[in-house]
PDB file of C-alpha atoms in Angstrom:
ATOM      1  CA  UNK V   1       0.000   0.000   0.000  1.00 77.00           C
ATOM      2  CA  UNK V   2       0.719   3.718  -0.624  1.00 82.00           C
ATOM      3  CA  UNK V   3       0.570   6.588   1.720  1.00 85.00           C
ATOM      4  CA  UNK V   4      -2.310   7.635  -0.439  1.00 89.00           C
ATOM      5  CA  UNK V   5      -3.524   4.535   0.260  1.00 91.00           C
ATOM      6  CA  UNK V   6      -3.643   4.864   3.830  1.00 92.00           C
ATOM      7  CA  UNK V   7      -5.155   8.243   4.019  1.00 93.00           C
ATOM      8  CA  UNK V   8      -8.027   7.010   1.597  1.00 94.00           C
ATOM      9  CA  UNK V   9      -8.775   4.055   4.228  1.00 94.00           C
ATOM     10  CA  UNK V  10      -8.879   6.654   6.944  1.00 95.00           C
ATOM     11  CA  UNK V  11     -11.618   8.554   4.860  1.00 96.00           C
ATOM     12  CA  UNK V  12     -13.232   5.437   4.219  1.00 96.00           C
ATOM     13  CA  UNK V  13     -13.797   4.358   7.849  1.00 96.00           C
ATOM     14  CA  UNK V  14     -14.714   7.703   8.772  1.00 96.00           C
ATOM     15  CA  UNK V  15     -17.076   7.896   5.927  1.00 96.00           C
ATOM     16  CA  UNK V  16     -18.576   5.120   7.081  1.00 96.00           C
ATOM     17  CA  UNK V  17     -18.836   5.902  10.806  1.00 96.00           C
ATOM     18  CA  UNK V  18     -20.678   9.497   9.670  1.00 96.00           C
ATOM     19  CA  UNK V  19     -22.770   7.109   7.614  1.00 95.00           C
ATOM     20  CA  UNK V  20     -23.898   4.897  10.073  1.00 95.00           C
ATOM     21  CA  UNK V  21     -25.102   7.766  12.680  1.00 94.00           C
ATOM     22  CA  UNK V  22     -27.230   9.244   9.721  1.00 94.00           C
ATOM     23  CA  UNK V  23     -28.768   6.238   9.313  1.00 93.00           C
ATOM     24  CA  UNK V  24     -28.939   5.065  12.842  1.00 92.00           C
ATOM     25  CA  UNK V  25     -29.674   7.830  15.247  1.00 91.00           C
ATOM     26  CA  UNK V  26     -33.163   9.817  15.880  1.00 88.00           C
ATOM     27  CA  UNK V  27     -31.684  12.982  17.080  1.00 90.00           C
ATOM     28  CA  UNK V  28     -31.783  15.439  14.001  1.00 92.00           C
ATOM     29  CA  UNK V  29     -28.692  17.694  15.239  1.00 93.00           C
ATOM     30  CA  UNK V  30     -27.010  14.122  15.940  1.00 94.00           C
ATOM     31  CA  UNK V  31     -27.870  13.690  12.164  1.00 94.00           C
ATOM     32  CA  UNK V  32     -25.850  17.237  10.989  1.00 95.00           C
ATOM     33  CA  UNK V  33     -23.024  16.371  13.240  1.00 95.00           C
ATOM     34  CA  UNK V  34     -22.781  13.029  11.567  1.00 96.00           C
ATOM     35  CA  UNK V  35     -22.839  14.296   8.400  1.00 95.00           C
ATOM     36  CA  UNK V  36     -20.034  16.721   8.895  1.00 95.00           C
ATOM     37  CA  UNK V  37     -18.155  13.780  10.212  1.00 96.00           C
ATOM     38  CA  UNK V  38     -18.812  12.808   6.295  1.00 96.00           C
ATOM     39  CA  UNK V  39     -17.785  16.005   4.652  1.00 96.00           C
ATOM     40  CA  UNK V  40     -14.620  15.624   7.048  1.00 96.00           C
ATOM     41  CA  UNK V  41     -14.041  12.063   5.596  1.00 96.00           C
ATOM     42  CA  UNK V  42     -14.414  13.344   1.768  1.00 96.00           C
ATOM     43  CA  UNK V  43     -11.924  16.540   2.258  1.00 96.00           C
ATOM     44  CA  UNK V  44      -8.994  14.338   3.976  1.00 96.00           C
ATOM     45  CA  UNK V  45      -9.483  11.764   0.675  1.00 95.00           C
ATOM     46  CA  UNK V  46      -9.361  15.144  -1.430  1.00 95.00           C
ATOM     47  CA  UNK V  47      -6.831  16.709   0.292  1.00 94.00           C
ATOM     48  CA  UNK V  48      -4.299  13.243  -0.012  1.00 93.00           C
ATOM     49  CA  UNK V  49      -5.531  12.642  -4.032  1.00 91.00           C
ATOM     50  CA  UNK V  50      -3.824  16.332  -4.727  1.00 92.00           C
ATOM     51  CA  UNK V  51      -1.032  15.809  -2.019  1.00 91.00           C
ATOM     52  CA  UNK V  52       0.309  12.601  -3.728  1.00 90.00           C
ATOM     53  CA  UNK V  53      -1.203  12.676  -7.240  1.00 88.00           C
ATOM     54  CA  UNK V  54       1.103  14.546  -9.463  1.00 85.00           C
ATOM     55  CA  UNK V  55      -1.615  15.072 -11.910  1.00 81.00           C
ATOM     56  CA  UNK V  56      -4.042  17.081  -9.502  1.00 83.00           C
ATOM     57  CA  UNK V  57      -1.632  18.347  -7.339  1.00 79.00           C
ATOM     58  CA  UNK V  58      -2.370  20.747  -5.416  1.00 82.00           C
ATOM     59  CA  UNK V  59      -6.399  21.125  -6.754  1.00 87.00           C
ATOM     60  CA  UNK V  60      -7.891  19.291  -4.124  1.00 90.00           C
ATOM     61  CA  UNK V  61      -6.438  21.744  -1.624  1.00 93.00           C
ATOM     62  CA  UNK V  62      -9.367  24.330  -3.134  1.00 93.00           C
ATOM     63  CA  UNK V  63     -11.936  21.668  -3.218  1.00 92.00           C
ATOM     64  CA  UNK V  64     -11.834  21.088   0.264  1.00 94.00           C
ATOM     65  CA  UNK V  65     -11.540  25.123   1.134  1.00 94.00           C
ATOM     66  CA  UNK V  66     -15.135  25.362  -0.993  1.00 95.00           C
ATOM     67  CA  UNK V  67     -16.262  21.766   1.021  1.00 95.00           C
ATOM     68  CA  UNK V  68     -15.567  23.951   3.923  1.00 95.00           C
ATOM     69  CA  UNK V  69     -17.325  27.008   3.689  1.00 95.00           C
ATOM     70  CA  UNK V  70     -20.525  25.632   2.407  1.00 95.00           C
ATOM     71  CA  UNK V  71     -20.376  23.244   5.468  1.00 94.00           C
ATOM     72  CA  UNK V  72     -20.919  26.023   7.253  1.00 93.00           C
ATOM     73  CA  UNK V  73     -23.647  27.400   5.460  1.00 94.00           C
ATOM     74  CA  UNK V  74     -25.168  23.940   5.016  1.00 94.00           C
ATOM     75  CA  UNK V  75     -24.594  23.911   8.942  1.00 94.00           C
ATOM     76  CA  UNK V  76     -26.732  27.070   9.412  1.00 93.00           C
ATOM     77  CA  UNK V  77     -29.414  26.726   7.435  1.00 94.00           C
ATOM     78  CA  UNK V  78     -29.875  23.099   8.489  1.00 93.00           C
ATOM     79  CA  UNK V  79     -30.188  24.209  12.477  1.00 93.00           C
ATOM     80  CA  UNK V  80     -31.590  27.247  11.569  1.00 92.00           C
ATOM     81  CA  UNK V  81     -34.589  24.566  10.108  1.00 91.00           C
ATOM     82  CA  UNK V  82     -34.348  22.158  13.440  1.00 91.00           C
ATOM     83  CA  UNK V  83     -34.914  25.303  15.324  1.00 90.00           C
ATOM     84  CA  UNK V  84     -37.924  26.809  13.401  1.00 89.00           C
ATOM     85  CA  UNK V  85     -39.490  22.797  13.634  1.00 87.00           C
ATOM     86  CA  UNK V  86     -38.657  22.706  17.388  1.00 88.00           C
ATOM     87  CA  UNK V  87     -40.558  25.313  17.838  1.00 86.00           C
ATOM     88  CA  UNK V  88     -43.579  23.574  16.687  1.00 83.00           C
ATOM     89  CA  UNK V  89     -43.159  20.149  17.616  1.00 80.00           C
ATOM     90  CA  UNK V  90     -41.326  20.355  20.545  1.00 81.00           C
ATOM     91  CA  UNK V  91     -38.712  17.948  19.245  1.00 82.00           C
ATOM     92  CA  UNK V  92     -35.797  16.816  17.791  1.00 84.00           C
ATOM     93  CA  UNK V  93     -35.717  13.651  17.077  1.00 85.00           C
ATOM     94  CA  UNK V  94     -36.606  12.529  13.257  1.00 84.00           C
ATOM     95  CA  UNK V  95     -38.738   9.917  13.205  1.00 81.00           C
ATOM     96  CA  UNK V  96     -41.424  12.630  15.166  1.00 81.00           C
ATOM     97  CA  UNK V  97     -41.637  14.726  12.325  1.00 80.00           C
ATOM     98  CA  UNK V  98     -44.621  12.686  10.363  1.00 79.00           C
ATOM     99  CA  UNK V  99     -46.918  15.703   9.611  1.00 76.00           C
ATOM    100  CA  UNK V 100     -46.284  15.349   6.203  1.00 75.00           C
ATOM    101  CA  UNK V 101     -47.544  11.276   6.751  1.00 74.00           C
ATOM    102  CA  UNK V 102     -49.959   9.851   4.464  1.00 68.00           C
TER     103      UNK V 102
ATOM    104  CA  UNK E   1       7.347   2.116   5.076  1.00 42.00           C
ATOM    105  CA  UNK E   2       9.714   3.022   2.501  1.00 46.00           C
ATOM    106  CA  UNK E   3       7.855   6.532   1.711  1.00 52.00           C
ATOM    107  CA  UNK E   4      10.074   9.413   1.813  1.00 59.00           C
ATOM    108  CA  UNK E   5       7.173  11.906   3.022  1.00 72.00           C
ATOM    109  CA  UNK E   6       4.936   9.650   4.927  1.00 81.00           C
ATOM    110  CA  UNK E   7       5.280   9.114   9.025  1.00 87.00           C
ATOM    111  CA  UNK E   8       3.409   6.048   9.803  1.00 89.00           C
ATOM    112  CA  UNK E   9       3.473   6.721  13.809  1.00 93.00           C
ATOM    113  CA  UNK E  10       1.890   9.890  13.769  1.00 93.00           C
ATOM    114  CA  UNK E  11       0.030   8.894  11.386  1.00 94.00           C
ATOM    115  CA  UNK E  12      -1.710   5.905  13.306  1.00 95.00           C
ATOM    116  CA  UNK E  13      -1.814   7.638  16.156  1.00 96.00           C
ATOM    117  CA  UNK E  14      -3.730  10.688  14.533  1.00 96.00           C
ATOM    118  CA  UNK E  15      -5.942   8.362  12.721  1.00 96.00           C
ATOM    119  CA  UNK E  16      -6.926   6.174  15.692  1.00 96.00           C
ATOM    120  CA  UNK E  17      -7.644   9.722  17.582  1.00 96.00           C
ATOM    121  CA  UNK E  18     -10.273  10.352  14.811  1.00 97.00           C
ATOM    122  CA  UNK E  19     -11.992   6.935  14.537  1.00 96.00           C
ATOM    123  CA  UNK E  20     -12.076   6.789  18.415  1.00 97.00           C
ATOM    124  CA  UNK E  21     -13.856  10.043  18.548  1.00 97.00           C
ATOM    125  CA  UNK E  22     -15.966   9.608  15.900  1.00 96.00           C
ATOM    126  CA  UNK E  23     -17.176   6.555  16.717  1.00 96.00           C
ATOM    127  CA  UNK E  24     -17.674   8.365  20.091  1.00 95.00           C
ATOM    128  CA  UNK E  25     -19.956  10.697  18.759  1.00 95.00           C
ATOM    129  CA  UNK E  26     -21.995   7.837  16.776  1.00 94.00           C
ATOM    130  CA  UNK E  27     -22.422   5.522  20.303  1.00 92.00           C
ATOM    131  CA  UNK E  28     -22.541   8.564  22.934  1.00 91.00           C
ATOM    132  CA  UNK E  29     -26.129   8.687  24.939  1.00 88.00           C
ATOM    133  CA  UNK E  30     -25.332  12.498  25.862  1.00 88.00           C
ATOM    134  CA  UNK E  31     -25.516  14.735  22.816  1.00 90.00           C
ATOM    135  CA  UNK E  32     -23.132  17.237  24.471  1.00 92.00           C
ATOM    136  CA  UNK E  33     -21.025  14.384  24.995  1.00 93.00           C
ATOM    137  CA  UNK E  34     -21.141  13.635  21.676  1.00 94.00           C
ATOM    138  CA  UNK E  35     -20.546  17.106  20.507  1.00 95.00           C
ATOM    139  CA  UNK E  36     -17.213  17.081  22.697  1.00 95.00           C
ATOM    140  CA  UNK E  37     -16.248  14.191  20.946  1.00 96.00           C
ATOM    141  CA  UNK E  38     -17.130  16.233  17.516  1.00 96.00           C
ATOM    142  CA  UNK E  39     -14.764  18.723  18.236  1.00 96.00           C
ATOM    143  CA  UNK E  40     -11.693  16.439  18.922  1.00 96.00           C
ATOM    144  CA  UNK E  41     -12.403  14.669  16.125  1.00 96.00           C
ATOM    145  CA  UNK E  42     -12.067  17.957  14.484  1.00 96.00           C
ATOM    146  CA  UNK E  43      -8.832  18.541  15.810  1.00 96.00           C
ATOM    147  CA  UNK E  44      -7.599  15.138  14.832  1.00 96.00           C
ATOM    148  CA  UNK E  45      -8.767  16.113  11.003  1.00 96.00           C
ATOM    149  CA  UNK E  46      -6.866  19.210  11.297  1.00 96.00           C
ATOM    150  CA  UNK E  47      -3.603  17.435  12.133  1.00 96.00           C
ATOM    151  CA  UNK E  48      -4.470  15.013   9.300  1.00 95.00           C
ATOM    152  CA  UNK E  49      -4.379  18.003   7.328  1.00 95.00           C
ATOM    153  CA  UNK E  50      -0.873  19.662   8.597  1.00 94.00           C
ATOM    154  CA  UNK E  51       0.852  16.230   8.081  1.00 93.00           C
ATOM    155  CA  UNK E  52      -0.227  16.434   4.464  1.00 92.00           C
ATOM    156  CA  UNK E  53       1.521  19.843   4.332  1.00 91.00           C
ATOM    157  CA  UNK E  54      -1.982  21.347   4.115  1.00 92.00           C
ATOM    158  CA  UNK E  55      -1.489  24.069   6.653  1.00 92.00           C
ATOM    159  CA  UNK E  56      -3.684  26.655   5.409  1.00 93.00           C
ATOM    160  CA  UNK E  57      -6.354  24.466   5.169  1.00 94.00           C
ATOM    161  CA  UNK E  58      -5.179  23.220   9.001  1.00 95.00           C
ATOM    162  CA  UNK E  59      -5.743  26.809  10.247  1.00 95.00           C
ATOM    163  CA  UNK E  60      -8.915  27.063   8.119  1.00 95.00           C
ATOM    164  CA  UNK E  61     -10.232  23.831   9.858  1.00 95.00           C
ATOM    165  CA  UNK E  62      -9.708  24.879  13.270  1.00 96.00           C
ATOM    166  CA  UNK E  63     -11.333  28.033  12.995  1.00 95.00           C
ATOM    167  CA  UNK E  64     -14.179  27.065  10.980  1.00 94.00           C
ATOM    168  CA  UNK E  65     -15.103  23.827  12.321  1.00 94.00           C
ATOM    169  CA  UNK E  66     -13.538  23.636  16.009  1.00 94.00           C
ATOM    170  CA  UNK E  67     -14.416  27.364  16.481  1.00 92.00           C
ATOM    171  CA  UNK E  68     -17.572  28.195  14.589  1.00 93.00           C
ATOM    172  CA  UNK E  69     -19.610  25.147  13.437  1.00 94.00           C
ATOM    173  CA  UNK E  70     -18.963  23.302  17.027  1.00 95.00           C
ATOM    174  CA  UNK E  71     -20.153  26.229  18.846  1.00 94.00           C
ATOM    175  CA  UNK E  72     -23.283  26.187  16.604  1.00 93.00           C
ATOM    176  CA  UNK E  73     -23.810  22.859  17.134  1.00 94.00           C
ATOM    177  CA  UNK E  74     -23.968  23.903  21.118  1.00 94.00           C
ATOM    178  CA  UNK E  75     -25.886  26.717  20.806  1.00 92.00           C
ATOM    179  CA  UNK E  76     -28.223  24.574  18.786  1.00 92.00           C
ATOM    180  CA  UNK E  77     -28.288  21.763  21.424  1.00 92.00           C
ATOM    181  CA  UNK E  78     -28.696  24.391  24.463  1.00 90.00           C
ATOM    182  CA  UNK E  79     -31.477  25.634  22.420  1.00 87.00           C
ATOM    183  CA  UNK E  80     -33.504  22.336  22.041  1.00 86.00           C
ATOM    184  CA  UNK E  81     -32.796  20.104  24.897  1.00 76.00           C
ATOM    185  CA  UNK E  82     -33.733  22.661  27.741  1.00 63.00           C
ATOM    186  CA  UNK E  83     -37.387  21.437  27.639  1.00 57.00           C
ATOM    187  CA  UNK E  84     -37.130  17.955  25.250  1.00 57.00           C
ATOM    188  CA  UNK E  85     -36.358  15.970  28.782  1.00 61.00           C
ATOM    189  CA  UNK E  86     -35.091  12.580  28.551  1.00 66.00           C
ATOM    190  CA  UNK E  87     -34.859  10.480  25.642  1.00 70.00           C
ATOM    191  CA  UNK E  88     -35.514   6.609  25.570  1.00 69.00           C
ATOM    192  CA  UNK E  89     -34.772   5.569  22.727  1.00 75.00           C
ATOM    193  CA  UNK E  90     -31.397   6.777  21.108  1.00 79.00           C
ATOM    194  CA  UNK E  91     -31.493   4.426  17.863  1.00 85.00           C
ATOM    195  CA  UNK E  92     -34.149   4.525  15.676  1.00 81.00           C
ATOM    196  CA  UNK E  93     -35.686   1.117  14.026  1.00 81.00           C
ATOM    197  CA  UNK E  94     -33.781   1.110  11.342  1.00 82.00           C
ATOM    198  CA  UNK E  95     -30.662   0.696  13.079  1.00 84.00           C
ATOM    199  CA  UNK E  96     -30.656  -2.874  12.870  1.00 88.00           C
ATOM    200  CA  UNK E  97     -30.085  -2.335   9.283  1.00 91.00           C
ATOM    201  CA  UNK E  98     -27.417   0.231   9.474  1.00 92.00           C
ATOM    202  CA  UNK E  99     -25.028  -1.712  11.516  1.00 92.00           C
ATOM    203  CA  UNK E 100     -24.460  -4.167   8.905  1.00 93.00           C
ATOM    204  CA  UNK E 101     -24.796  -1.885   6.227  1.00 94.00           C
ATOM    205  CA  UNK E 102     -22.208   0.643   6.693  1.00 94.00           C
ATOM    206  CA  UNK E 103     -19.441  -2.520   8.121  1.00 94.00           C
ATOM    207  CA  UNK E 104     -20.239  -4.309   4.570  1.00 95.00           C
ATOM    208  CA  UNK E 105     -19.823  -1.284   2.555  1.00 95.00           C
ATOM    209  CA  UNK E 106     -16.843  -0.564   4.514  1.00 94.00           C
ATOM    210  CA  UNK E 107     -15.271  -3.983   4.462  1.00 95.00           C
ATOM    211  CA  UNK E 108     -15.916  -3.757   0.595  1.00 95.00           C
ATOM    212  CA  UNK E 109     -14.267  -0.883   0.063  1.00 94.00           C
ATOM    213  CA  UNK E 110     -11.215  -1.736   1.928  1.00 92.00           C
ATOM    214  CA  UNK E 111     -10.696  -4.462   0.503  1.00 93.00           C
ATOM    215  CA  UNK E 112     -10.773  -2.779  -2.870  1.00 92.00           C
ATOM    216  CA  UNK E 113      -8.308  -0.683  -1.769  1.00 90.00           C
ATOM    217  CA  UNK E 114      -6.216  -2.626  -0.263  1.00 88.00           C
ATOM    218  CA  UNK E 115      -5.868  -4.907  -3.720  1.00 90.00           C
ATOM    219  CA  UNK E 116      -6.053  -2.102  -6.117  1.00 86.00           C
ATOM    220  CA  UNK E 117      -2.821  -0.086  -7.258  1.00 83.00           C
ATOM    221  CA  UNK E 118      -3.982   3.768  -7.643  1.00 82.00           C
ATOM    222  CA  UNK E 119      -2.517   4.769 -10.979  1.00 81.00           C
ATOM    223  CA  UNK E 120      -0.072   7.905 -10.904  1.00 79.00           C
ATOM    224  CA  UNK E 121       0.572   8.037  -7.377  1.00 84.00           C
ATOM    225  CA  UNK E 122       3.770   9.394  -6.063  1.00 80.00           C
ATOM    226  CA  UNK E 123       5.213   9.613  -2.665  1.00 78.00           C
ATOM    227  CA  UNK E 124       6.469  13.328  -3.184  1.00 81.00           C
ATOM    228  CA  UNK E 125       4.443  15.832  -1.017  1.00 82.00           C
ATOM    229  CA  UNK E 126       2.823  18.071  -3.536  1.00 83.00           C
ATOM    230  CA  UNK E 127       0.524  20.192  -1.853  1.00 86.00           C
ATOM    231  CA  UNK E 128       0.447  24.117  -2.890  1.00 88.00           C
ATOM    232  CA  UNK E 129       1.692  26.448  -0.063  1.00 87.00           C
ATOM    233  CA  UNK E 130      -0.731  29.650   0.555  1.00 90.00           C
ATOM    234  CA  UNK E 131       1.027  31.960  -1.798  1.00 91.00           C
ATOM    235  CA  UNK E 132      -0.229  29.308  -4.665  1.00 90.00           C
ATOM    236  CA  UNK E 133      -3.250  28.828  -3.168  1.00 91.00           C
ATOM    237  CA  UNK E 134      -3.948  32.432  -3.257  1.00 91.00           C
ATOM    238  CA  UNK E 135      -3.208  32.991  -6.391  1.00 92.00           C
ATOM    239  CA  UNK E 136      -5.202  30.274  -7.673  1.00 91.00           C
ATOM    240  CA  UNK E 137      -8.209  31.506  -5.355  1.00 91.00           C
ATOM    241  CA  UNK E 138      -8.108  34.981  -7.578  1.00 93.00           C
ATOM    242  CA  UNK E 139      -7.252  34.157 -10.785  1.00 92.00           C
ATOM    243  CA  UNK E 140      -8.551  29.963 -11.850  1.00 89.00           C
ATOM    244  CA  UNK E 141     -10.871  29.471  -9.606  1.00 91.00           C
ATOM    245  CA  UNK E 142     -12.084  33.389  -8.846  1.00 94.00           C
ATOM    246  CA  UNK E 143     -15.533  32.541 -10.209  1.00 95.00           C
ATOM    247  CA  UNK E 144     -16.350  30.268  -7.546  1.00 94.00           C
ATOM    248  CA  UNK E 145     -14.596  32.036  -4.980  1.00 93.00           C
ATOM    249  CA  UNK E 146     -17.109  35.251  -5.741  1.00 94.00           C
ATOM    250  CA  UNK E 147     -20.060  32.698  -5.443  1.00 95.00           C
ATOM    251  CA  UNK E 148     -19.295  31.584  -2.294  1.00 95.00           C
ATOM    252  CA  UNK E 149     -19.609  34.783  -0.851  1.00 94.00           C
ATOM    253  CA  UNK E 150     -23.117  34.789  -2.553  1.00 96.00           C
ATOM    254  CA  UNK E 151     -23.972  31.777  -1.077  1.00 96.00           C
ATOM    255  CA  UNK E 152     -23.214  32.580   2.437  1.00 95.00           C
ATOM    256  CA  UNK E 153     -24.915  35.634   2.599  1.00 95.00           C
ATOM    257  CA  UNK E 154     -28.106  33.780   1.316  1.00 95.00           C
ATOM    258  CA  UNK E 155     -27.791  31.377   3.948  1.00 95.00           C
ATOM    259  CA  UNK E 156     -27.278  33.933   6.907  1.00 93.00           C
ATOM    260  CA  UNK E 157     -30.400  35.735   5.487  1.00 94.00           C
ATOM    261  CA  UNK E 158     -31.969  32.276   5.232  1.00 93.00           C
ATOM    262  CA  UNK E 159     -31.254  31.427   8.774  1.00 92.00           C
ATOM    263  CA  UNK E 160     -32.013  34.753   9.903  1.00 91.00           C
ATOM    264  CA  UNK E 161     -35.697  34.118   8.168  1.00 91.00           C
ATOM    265  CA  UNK E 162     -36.265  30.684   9.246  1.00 88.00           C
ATOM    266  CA  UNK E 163     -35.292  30.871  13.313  1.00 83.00           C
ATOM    267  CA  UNK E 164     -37.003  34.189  13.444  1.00 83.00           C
ATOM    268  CA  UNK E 165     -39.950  34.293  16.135  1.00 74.00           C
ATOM    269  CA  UNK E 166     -42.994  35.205  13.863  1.00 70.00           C
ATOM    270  CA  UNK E 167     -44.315  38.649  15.760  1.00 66.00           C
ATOM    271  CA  UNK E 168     -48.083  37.809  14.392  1.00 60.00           C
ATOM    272  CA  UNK E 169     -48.869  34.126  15.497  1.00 55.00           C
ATOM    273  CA  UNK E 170     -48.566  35.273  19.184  1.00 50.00           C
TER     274      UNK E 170
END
């Protein structure tokens, strides 16, 4: 194996860890953290692709800078949403928000 | 190893920081707990990042994600779980499912990795210090550099709008 390699693996598992709390947790802000976890896992596999890739070098460097910032947009939107539905439901957790239900 | 630029200690001992602590926030029972764990596994991404002569984007991390998106994160827990009270049930029903789920598509994907052989890799350190990066940020890629600035002002007006107390219903 590569360094590269090892770095990707690292994403991987951590990809996967994010992954599994999305799926597996009720608590909505739970959820967002879990999914940064994710966007975390995707910029360290960008940031080793242009660290050890001669042909991108250096490119994935301003990926992850963009990744970044519109975490933290994504970020305040998202709780700006879990605050505005907390407000009516008294709740955070997702399988409670049903309104919508058939 | 026999890579010039690659430090296997710290790098195991950075990368077993951030799977312990994420997998911290994934199990924790206390969400503040888990947000604690968050941050440090924050931290641990930001060394990732130095030791792949990212600095900039090491500074960048810590004060955008340990600083500012972690202390949103609180404010947003301190917000909701004054008056939720305790919680029985942590995992939802599908949880079952996920367990398996994300293990398989790990263990297939490290296995692929593991047997494949990543085409044009080098073992040279290649990332851009921040005078390149700068330059790139206003000349190449200047287009979506100006958007970006669009699209966080949007979303502070948007999250302005949406956690706004309406005045009316009350």
């Amino acid at each position: 194996m590569n360094a590269v390699d090892w770095y990707l693996l690292l994403a991987m598992l951590l990809f996967c860890i994010g992954a599994y709390g999305v799926l597996a947790r009720r608590n909505v802000i739970l959820i967002v953290m879990c999914l940064e976890l994710m966007l975390n896992a995707v910029n360290i596999a960008l940031v080793a692709m242009s660290n050890f890739m001669p042909g991108i070098a250096g490119r994935g460097v301003l990926f992850a800078l963009f990744i970044i910032t519109l975490a933290a947009a994504e970020v305040t939107v998202g709780l700006a949403i879990v605050i505005a539905n907390y407000r009516n439901k008294r709740s955070v957790q997702a399988d409670e928000f049903n309104r919508l239900k058939g | 190893m026999p890579h010039g630029d690659f430090q296997p200690i710290a790098f195991s001992v950075i990368a077993a920081w951030i799977l312990v602590a994420a997998v911290g926030v994934v199990t924790l029972r206390n969400i503040v707990h888990s947000a604690i764990a968050m941050v440090f596994c924050f931290l641990g991404v930001a060394a990732i990042y130095a030791l792949l002569h990212a600095e900039l984007l090491a500074i960048v991390q810590i004060l955008i994600y340990v600083g500012a998106i972690s202390v949103v994160i609180l404010f947003a827990i301190m917000l909701t779980e004054a008056q939720s009270g305790p919680v029985a049930m942590f995992f939802n029903r599908q949880s079952i499912f996920a367990l398996p789920l994300s293990v398989g598509v790990a263990g297939v994907v490290s296995a692929a990795l593991i047997s494949a052989q990543l085409p044009g890799v080098g073992s040279k350190a290649l990332n851009p210090g921040v005078w390149q990066i700068s330059k790139a940020l206003l000349s190449e890629a200047v287009f979506p550099f100006e958007l970006i600035s669009l699209v966080l002002l949007a979303a502070m007006i948007g999250a302005i709008l949406l956690a706004r107390r309406e005045e009316e219903d009350r």
